[in-house]
XYZ file of C-alpha atoms in Angstrom:
580
model
C 154.573 156.733 61.480
C 153.529 153.809 59.344
C 150.972 151.087 60.428
C 153.622 148.595 61.047
C 155.420 150.728 63.739
C 152.078 151.645 65.283
C 150.807 148.060 65.574
C 149.039 147.032 68.769
C 149.219 143.294 69.346
C 145.657 141.920 69.899
C 146.832 139.679 72.713
C 147.912 142.755 74.696
C 144.691 144.428 73.882
C 142.677 141.532 75.179
C 144.732 141.215 78.362
C 144.538 144.821 78.942
C 140.778 144.734 78.517
C 140.439 141.729 80.768
C 142.502 143.353 83.481
C 140.795 146.712 83.258
C 137.449 145.082 83.393
C 138.298 143.003 86.360
C 139.467 146.025 88.297
C 136.377 147.903 87.298
C 134.093 145.111 88.449
C 136.011 144.822 91.733
C 135.553 148.402 92.453
C 131.940 148.451 91.575
C 131.196 145.425 93.726
C 133.036 146.904 96.815
C 131.395 150.252 96.458
C 127.791 149.416 95.717
C 127.535 145.878 97.464
C 130.206 145.481 100.165
C 130.196 148.996 101.682
C 126.905 150.463 100.806
C 123.655 150.133 102.785
C 120.556 149.143 100.782
C 119.949 147.641 97.474
C 118.705 149.908 94.608
C 117.233 148.786 91.379
C 120.660 149.377 89.509
C 122.379 147.313 92.026
C 119.775 144.541 91.646
C 120.308 144.554 87.867
C 124.039 144.698 88.267
C 124.080 141.696 90.472
C 121.650 139.633 88.401
C 122.717 140.632 84.949
C 125.800 142.770 84.407
C 128.268 141.281 87.071
C 127.957 137.738 85.846
C 128.022 138.781 82.161
C 131.129 140.971 82.552
C 132.850 138.595 84.756
C 132.378 135.687 82.301
C 133.455 137.959 79.304
C 136.552 139.036 81.147
C 137.525 135.603 81.903
C 136.935 134.671 78.168
C 139.092 137.611 77.035
C 141.849 136.589 79.197
C 141.587 132.849 78.038
C 141.394 133.984 74.411
C 144.262 136.369 74.539
C 146.893 133.808 73.284
C 144.840 132.962 70.221
C 143.602 136.494 69.506
C 146.254 137.568 66.968
C 145.822 136.601 63.433
C 144.104 137.357 60.052
C 140.958 135.244 60.476
C 138.814 135.107 57.340
C 138.403 137.783 54.962
C 135.292 139.879 54.633
C 133.881 141.344 51.353
C 133.645 145.081 51.036
C 130.990 146.628 53.047
C 128.769 147.385 50.151
C 125.075 148.090 50.315
C 124.402 144.660 48.804
C 125.640 143.107 52.021
C 125.193 145.611 54.734
C 121.491 146.733 53.991
C 120.133 143.141 54.281
C 122.008 142.667 57.618
C 120.546 145.835 58.921
C 116.942 144.932 57.667
C 117.278 141.398 59.487
C 118.587 143.137 62.777
C 115.437 145.254 62.542
C 113.141 142.400 62.064
C 114.770 140.402 65.029
C 114.087 143.593 67.263
C 110.525 143.662 66.123
C 110.001 139.979 66.878
C 111.900 140.353 70.095
C 109.267 142.848 71.428
C 106.847 139.961 71.411
C 109.154 137.107 72.255
C 111.421 138.661 74.913
C 109.163 141.253 76.336
C 105.999 139.474 75.662
C 104.327 142.635 74.238
C 104.773 144.376 77.473
C 106.517 147.721 78.420
C 107.861 147.152 81.899
C 108.745 150.750 82.991
C 106.695 153.899 83.654
C 108.758 155.822 81.153
C 107.807 153.388 78.278
C 104.050 153.239 79.496
C 103.791 156.987 79.426
C 105.328 157.155 76.010
C 102.852 154.602 74.716
C 100.063 156.361 76.558
C 100.727 159.496 74.654
C 100.880 157.659 71.438
C 97.436 156.300 72.077
C 95.923 159.743 72.295
C 97.881 161.151 69.420
C 96.671 158.374 67.274
C 93.166 159.644 67.945
C 94.043 163.163 66.930
C 94.484 164.497 70.502
C 97.150 166.505 72.381
C 95.856 165.077 75.611
C 93.414 162.595 76.969
C 90.331 164.140 78.579
C 89.794 162.647 82.045
C 86.126 161.273 82.336
C 84.319 163.248 84.869
C 83.528 160.107 87.058
C 87.170 159.404 87.300
C 88.498 162.913 88.047
C 88.716 162.546 91.815
C 90.868 159.494 91.361
C 93.034 160.955 88.523
C 96.353 160.740 90.413
C 95.805 157.223 91.564
C 95.088 156.276 87.837
C 98.204 158.321 86.444
C 100.655 158.228 89.358
C 103.675 159.992 87.859
C 105.285 161.373 84.664
C 102.127 163.463 83.863
C 102.232 166.977 82.566
C 100.936 169.543 84.988
C 99.157 171.631 82.435
C 95.403 171.165 82.683
C 96.096 168.169 84.865
C 92.703 168.458 86.653
C 90.858 167.823 83.415
C 93.391 166.085 81.036
C 95.971 163.201 81.262
C 98.993 164.369 79.251
C 102.538 162.810 79.185
C 105.304 164.777 80.841
C 107.687 164.048 78.053
C 107.967 165.951 74.917
C 105.828 164.471 71.998
C 108.022 163.328 69.137
C 108.774 159.941 70.337
C 105.090 159.202 70.978
C 104.187 160.854 67.680
C 106.471 158.505 65.751
C 104.850 155.499 67.573
C 101.336 156.872 66.691
C 102.328 157.112 63.052
C 103.609 153.463 63.009
C 100.365 152.504 65.017
C 98.272 154.052 62.095
C 100.419 151.993 59.774
C 99.649 148.765 61.707
C 102.000 148.265 64.782
C 103.560 150.960 67.111
C 106.171 148.451 68.033
C 107.758 148.860 64.590
C 108.860 152.398 65.500
C 111.906 151.259 67.499
C 113.169 148.734 64.876
C 112.838 151.207 62.012
C 114.689 153.812 63.888
C 117.405 151.251 64.789
C 117.688 150.460 61.014
C 117.936 154.147 60.159
C 120.686 154.665 62.773
C 122.767 151.677 61.738
C 122.474 152.688 57.985
C 123.761 156.225 59.007
C 126.479 154.837 61.085
C 127.663 152.743 58.136
C 127.653 155.555 55.738
C 129.636 157.746 58.205
C 132.264 154.877 58.671
C 132.511 154.547 54.958
C 133.152 158.376 54.582
C 135.778 158.572 57.401
C 137.631 155.293 56.477
C 137.182 154.919 52.705
C 140.484 153.107 52.293
C 140.100 150.732 55.222
C 137.093 148.455 54.608
C 138.186 146.256 57.595
C 137.823 149.370 59.820
C 134.334 149.934 58.357
C 133.371 146.409 59.357
C 134.685 146.877 62.808
C 132.540 150.027 63.136
C 129.380 148.540 61.809
C 129.840 144.980 63.487
C 130.296 146.629 66.873
C 126.966 148.411 66.326
C 125.256 145.167 65.136
C 126.481 143.228 68.099
C 125.270 145.814 70.684
C 122.768 144.177 72.870
C 121.775 147.692 74.176
C 120.873 148.895 70.705
C 119.003 145.690 69.628
C 117.051 145.179 72.974
C 116.128 148.760 73.502
C 114.734 148.887 69.960
C 112.185 146.359 71.181
C 110.867 148.833 73.637
C 108.981 152.258 73.357
C 112.059 154.012 74.887
C 112.947 157.255 73.147
C 116.613 156.224 73.259
C 116.491 154.423 70.061
C 115.350 157.684 68.388
C 118.385 159.534 70.018
C 120.743 156.961 68.608
C 119.238 157.132 65.085
C 118.871 160.866 64.858
C 122.408 161.523 66.259
C 123.732 159.347 63.570
C 121.635 160.955 60.810
C 122.651 164.419 62.114
C 126.230 163.467 61.945
C 126.015 161.944 58.506
C 124.376 165.226 57.150
C 127.033 167.333 58.707
C 129.902 165.398 57.164
C 128.053 165.501 53.874
C 128.178 169.309 54.126
C 126.902 171.830 51.883
C 123.934 174.154 52.474
C 121.465 171.482 52.247
C 123.458 169.057 54.439
C 123.655 171.537 57.259
C 120.109 172.775 56.973
C 118.709 169.242 57.024
C 120.939 168.450 60.112
C 119.374 171.463 61.818
C 116.005 170.115 61.223
C 117.131 166.808 62.518
C 118.449 168.243 65.729
C 115.180 170.105 66.268
C 113.149 166.939 65.838
C 115.569 164.959 68.166
C 115.245 167.498 70.917
C 111.605 166.842 71.052
C 111.795 163.104 71.433
C 111.282 163.231 75.125
C 113.746 165.661 76.856
C 115.305 168.510 74.888
C 118.746 168.518 76.585
C 120.004 165.195 75.007
C 120.952 166.531 71.495
C 122.794 169.560 72.760
C 125.124 167.367 74.760
C 125.839 165.427 71.432
C 126.075 168.575 69.293
C 128.223 171.004 71.382
C 131.547 168.984 70.927
C 131.057 169.280 67.081
C 130.486 173.056 67.347
C 133.826 173.252 69.227
C 135.341 171.177 66.503
C 134.042 173.446 63.821
C 135.372 176.471 65.763
C 138.892 174.931 65.916
C 138.657 174.467 62.078
C 137.697 178.209 61.805
C 134.426 177.209 60.232
C 132.614 180.169 61.887
C 129.498 180.315 59.752
C 128.811 176.587 60.137
C 129.356 176.749 63.853
C 127.289 179.742 64.208
C 124.387 178.001 62.368
C 124.616 175.009 64.722
C 124.808 177.228 67.753
C 121.706 179.004 66.521
C 120.073 175.520 66.215
C 120.682 174.962 69.858
C 119.049 178.250 70.665
C 116.005 177.206 68.478
C 115.802 173.948 70.395
C 115.495 175.823 73.689
C 112.869 178.287 72.258
C 110.853 175.520 70.642
C 110.761 172.873 73.415
C 111.457 174.801 76.514
C 109.437 177.902 75.866
C 106.988 177.488 72.926
C 105.746 173.851 73.759
C 104.964 174.630 77.365
C 103.294 177.791 76.245
C 101.151 175.782 73.793
C 100.133 173.263 76.443
C 99.305 176.177 78.791
C 96.945 177.611 76.116
C 95.497 174.385 74.933
C 94.992 172.656 78.233
C 94.948 175.205 81.021
C 97.010 176.279 83.924
C 99.233 173.870 85.857
C 97.604 171.905 88.677
C 98.662 169.064 91.002
C 102.388 169.694 90.583
C 104.413 172.513 89.448
C 105.451 172.868 85.833
C 109.157 171.733 85.291
C 109.789 172.095 81.553
C 111.846 175.415 81.858
C 115.398 175.898 81.287
C 116.141 176.788 84.897
C 114.262 173.663 85.967
C 116.195 171.456 83.642
C 119.599 172.809 84.659
C 118.642 172.698 88.364
C 117.360 169.195 88.122
C 120.540 167.942 86.444
C 122.792 169.369 89.081
C 120.542 167.990 91.859
C 120.572 164.567 90.272
C 124.458 164.795 89.889
C 124.545 165.238 93.625
C 121.970 162.624 94.644
C 121.913 160.044 91.798
C 125.559 159.973 90.277
C 126.460 156.369 90.036
C 129.068 156.006 87.267
C 130.406 152.487 88.512
C 127.228 150.691 88.401
C 125.783 152.501 85.450
C 128.773 152.243 83.186
C 129.189 148.575 84.233
C 125.802 148.137 82.593
C 126.861 149.981 79.483
C 130.077 147.829 79.015
C 128.013 144.612 79.694
C 125.303 145.353 77.009
C 127.693 146.426 74.309
C 130.460 144.723 72.375
C 133.324 143.663 74.851
C 135.961 145.284 72.657
C 134.094 148.611 72.186
C 135.761 150.336 75.063
C 139.344 149.062 74.425
C 139.077 149.960 70.802
C 137.557 153.287 71.488
C 140.615 153.945 73.827
C 142.919 153.258 70.748
C 140.668 155.707 68.628
C 141.316 158.415 71.168
C 145.086 157.552 71.201
C 145.226 157.712 67.417
C 144.368 161.482 67.483
C 147.235 163.659 66.207
C 147.243 166.521 68.698
C 148.424 169.216 66.407
C 145.726 168.284 63.864
C 143.247 168.158 66.713
C 143.941 171.743 67.692
C 143.392 172.872 64.019
C 139.999 170.989 64.010
C 141.157 168.266 61.708
C 140.489 165.246 63.928
C 136.810 163.933 63.998
C 137.809 161.824 66.903
C 137.844 164.870 69.120
C 134.208 165.624 69.059
C 133.384 161.886 69.128
C 135.549 161.436 72.230
C 134.171 164.541 74.037
C 130.658 163.371 73.451
C 131.374 159.944 74.719
C 133.068 161.386 77.748
C 130.076 163.568 78.442
C 127.568 160.765 78.100
C 129.615 158.681 80.475
C 130.421 161.314 83.097
C 126.664 162.138 83.412
C 126.168 158.657 84.732
C 122.914 159.331 86.671
C 120.873 156.668 88.101
C 118.277 155.587 85.348
C 115.973 153.053 86.974
C 115.065 150.429 84.307
C 117.134 150.291 80.944
C 118.821 147.633 79.073
C 122.280 148.836 79.175
C 122.853 152.470 80.301
C 120.357 154.251 78.260
C 121.380 157.834 79.079
C 124.534 157.308 77.130
C 122.569 155.410 74.349
C 123.096 158.216 71.878
C 126.751 157.743 72.174
C 126.976 154.103 71.092
C 127.411 155.401 67.550
C 130.495 157.652 68.377
C 131.919 154.815 70.449
C 131.774 152.538 67.515
C 133.245 155.139 65.096
C 136.097 155.730 67.707
C 136.788 151.943 67.588
C 136.916 151.955 63.879
C 139.200 155.012 63.792
C 141.431 153.214 66.366
C 141.470 149.868 64.469
C 142.527 151.846 61.233
C 145.399 153.438 63.021
C 146.789 150.692 65.059
C 145.872 147.391 63.333
C 147.129 146.034 60.092
C 144.639 145.840 57.251
C 142.593 142.702 57.140
C 143.777 141.081 60.471
C 140.208 140.545 61.695
C 140.714 137.547 63.910
C 140.547 139.542 67.231
C 137.287 141.139 65.923
C 135.667 137.628 65.369
C 136.736 136.404 68.669
C 135.372 139.432 70.410
C 132.046 138.905 68.524
C 131.856 135.245 69.792
C 132.617 136.402 73.397
C 130.061 139.121 73.111
C 127.442 136.799 71.685
C 127.753 134.578 74.765
C 127.380 137.483 77.120
C 124.381 138.780 75.128
C 122.641 135.410 75.250
C 123.008 135.387 79.110
C 121.592 138.998 79.245
C 118.678 138.293 77.070
C 117.793 135.334 79.156
C 117.936 137.230 82.380
C 115.960 140.086 80.847
C 113.234 137.662 79.916
C 113.285 136.263 83.446
C 113.090 139.750 84.904
C 110.266 140.993 82.641
C 108.081 137.778 82.529
C 106.419 138.191 86.158
C 105.372 141.759 85.433
C 103.949 140.778 81.985
C 102.053 137.885 83.663
C 100.821 140.234 86.351
C 99.627 142.731 83.761
C 97.732 140.051 81.637
C 96.056 138.834 85.066
C 94.902 142.364 85.706
C 93.766 143.137 82.250
C 91.756 139.954 82.255
C 89.645 141.058 85.243
C 85.954 141.499 84.727
C 85.745 144.129 87.539
C 85.150 147.773 86.976
C 88.091 148.777 89.101
C 91.307 147.006 90.198
C 93.191 148.389 93.184
C 96.872 147.508 93.273
C 98.519 147.227 96.621
C 102.091 147.242 95.582
C 103.623 146.476 99.290
C 105.860 143.385 99.201
C 106.777 143.628 95.407
C 109.585 145.452 93.558
C 108.194 148.248 91.360
C 104.731 146.845 91.350
C 103.322 150.422 91.114
C 104.299 150.363 87.440
C 101.531 147.975 86.856
C 99.088 150.812 87.195
C 98.235 151.232 83.534
C 95.574 150.855 80.978
C 95.104 148.586 78.056
C 97.391 149.593 74.980
C 97.986 152.989 76.583
C 94.112 153.798 77.094
C 92.711 153.733 80.579
C 89.446 151.741 80.713
C 87.739 148.713 82.158
C 89.057 147.778 84.509
C 90.254 151.078 85.683
C 93.637 150.324 87.479
C 94.541 152.416 90.474
C 97.231 152.695 93.122
C 95.665 151.907 96.427
C 98.205 153.921 98.190
C 97.084 157.259 96.585
C 93.472 156.894 97.554
C 91.891 158.174 100.728
C 89.539 155.976 102.899
C 86.568 157.953 101.715
C 87.552 157.426 98.036
C 87.872 153.646 98.563
C 84.355 153.591 100.254
C 82.882 155.498 97.170
C 84.576 153.082 94.793
C 83.372 149.963 96.778
C 79.848 151.376 96.995
C 79.680 152.402 93.100
C 81.723 149.797 91.196
C 82.782 146.147 91.182
C 86.108 146.282 92.788
C 88.995 143.731 92.899
C 92.280 143.832 94.610
C 95.777 142.992 93.261
C 98.336 142.387 95.915
C 101.232 140.113 97.042
C 98.902 137.094 97.082
C 98.661 137.517 93.370
C 101.982 138.799 92.235
C 104.305 136.934 94.489
C 103.397 133.490 93.008
C 103.924 134.920 89.549
C 107.571 135.583 90.451
C 107.638 139.518 91.051
C 110.805 140.046 93.310
C 110.321 140.707 96.920
C 110.545 144.219 98.390
C 110.412 144.759 102.064
C 108.587 147.889 102.817
C 105.483 148.936 104.878
C 103.063 151.657 105.015
C 100.787 151.824 108.104
C 98.126 153.995 106.396
C 97.655 151.197 103.702
C 97.292 148.606 106.432
C 94.309 150.755 107.844
C 92.885 150.994 104.218
C 93.193 147.090 103.834
C 91.610 146.431 107.149
C 88.683 148.697 106.309
C 88.175 147.065 102.920
C 88.205 143.721 104.650
C 85.385 144.758 106.999
C 83.461 146.111 104.083
C 83.772 143.016 102.064
C 85.676 144.892 99.335
C 88.818 142.939 99.108
C 88.063 140.343 96.481
C 91.232 139.350 94.805
C 91.748 139.500 90.993
C 90.805 136.213 89.505
C 91.301 135.190 85.779
C 88.055 134.759 83.942
C 86.307 131.374 83.846
C 87.140 129.233 80.855
C 84.491 129.244 78.144
C 85.138 126.199 76.437
C 86.362 122.546 77.327
C 89.737 123.060 75.591
C 90.255 126.269 77.682
C 89.453 124.528 80.851
C 91.715 121.636 80.174
C 94.556 124.149 79.322
C 93.932 125.983 82.630
C 94.065 122.744 84.465
C 97.465 121.781 82.767
C 95.748 118.914 80.869
C 95.412 116.979 84.036
C 92.856 114.697 82.495
């Protein structure tokens, strides 16, 4: 069937996308808002960010549909001279965005733990020894996501070490916040090379692939953070580029990349990406190659689920405080438990669609439809493993907490873009790029809104952290009641616990509070401080903490955190808002 007979009109594509998105949004709103009790963080972010962005983009898709078809303006061939500078500019923008958008602050506990591990790795350590004076308070200082191995004497991140090691390397080079942008650039470069290899005679389809990647707010914004997901995107694309290159060296290098990727933070993410490609190899009767990559998966389990915990046991000591949970059975059991308790495909995939190009899903559907089924059975359709991976990434739509976009499917943004390019090459005439440009414009408007809402969400927590960090006290106790996710403010400075030593008041006993108040200068950070800074309200109570606070009040140990006094006249005028 020639391209002309398979032509899909952009107007129909736009209308189908708008209608499908409207139906999805309606179902999500009814399920999670109208008929569900309680509001979780994903629903809060959906209402504040994703729903308005998707609703607006769906309306714009429908309004733009009559004007979507056409050639638009021509693009030059996607050569290195043009594409590489664009990738570098996007990486630099992500680096600047960490400071401009996130104000040099990592909002979630996941990110803070990754930076915490990078800090001790930078010092040449595998764990941070707990100072003897703070051992009784170790869990109030490190409330969660800590490794159980040697936990009575060491603070160690619960995650695998590679993501933090990459950050530590860039920290040694000058700035750990360069790690995400550099990985983003590597992933986008690999995506470009894959697209050129798969569609050598359709430069317009290559442009579709890479521009969908360039316009992904999820890729760009997540690269501003310490999240491991940027590494998963990058290493997935590098792995695929090496596999498609082929040869002994290509596959051996891909095996090394898979092993490194599995150690980023949780070892099960790369196998989900790789298994569909092993199936593809088996269909093509490439037995040796399939066996090698299957052995790579075995090596992943041995290294990261067996040898790494064994190393921690030997180096740090037996598990304490909580049970170890790095084993294969633990991982599989946890996955099925979370599928039962935290499977939320509607709200999480809404986040995925909002934070990526608005045309990504409709074009990826065309990519799946472009598969020739007989060729697929013979292992001749690269779209098959791409589609199976995307399906797996979306079906495993577990609640993620924070995340800009749906980060559990972050490693499949590349496959979505490649499917989109393949669908474009099959169902669109060469060079008719107007619908792409219109989609990019609509996506840019949605992205601007999402970036603004992200800044507004993060700013109160960043301001709270700066206030706590400015305290001259020895200890700052955080009473998180009345604020959304205030417990995540329990952290040190640049990943290093120190003065002030920040603790979660809810994890201390009355006797521990007494000892702290008698031995140290203690300040309190509660709703009186964080509510004026704009931290969202959370309505919850804990009677035991009421008793703790009453006791602290009687003992005169409830002085609030105050910013340091200005040292110069200029600082005093600035603090007073230049009232004079």
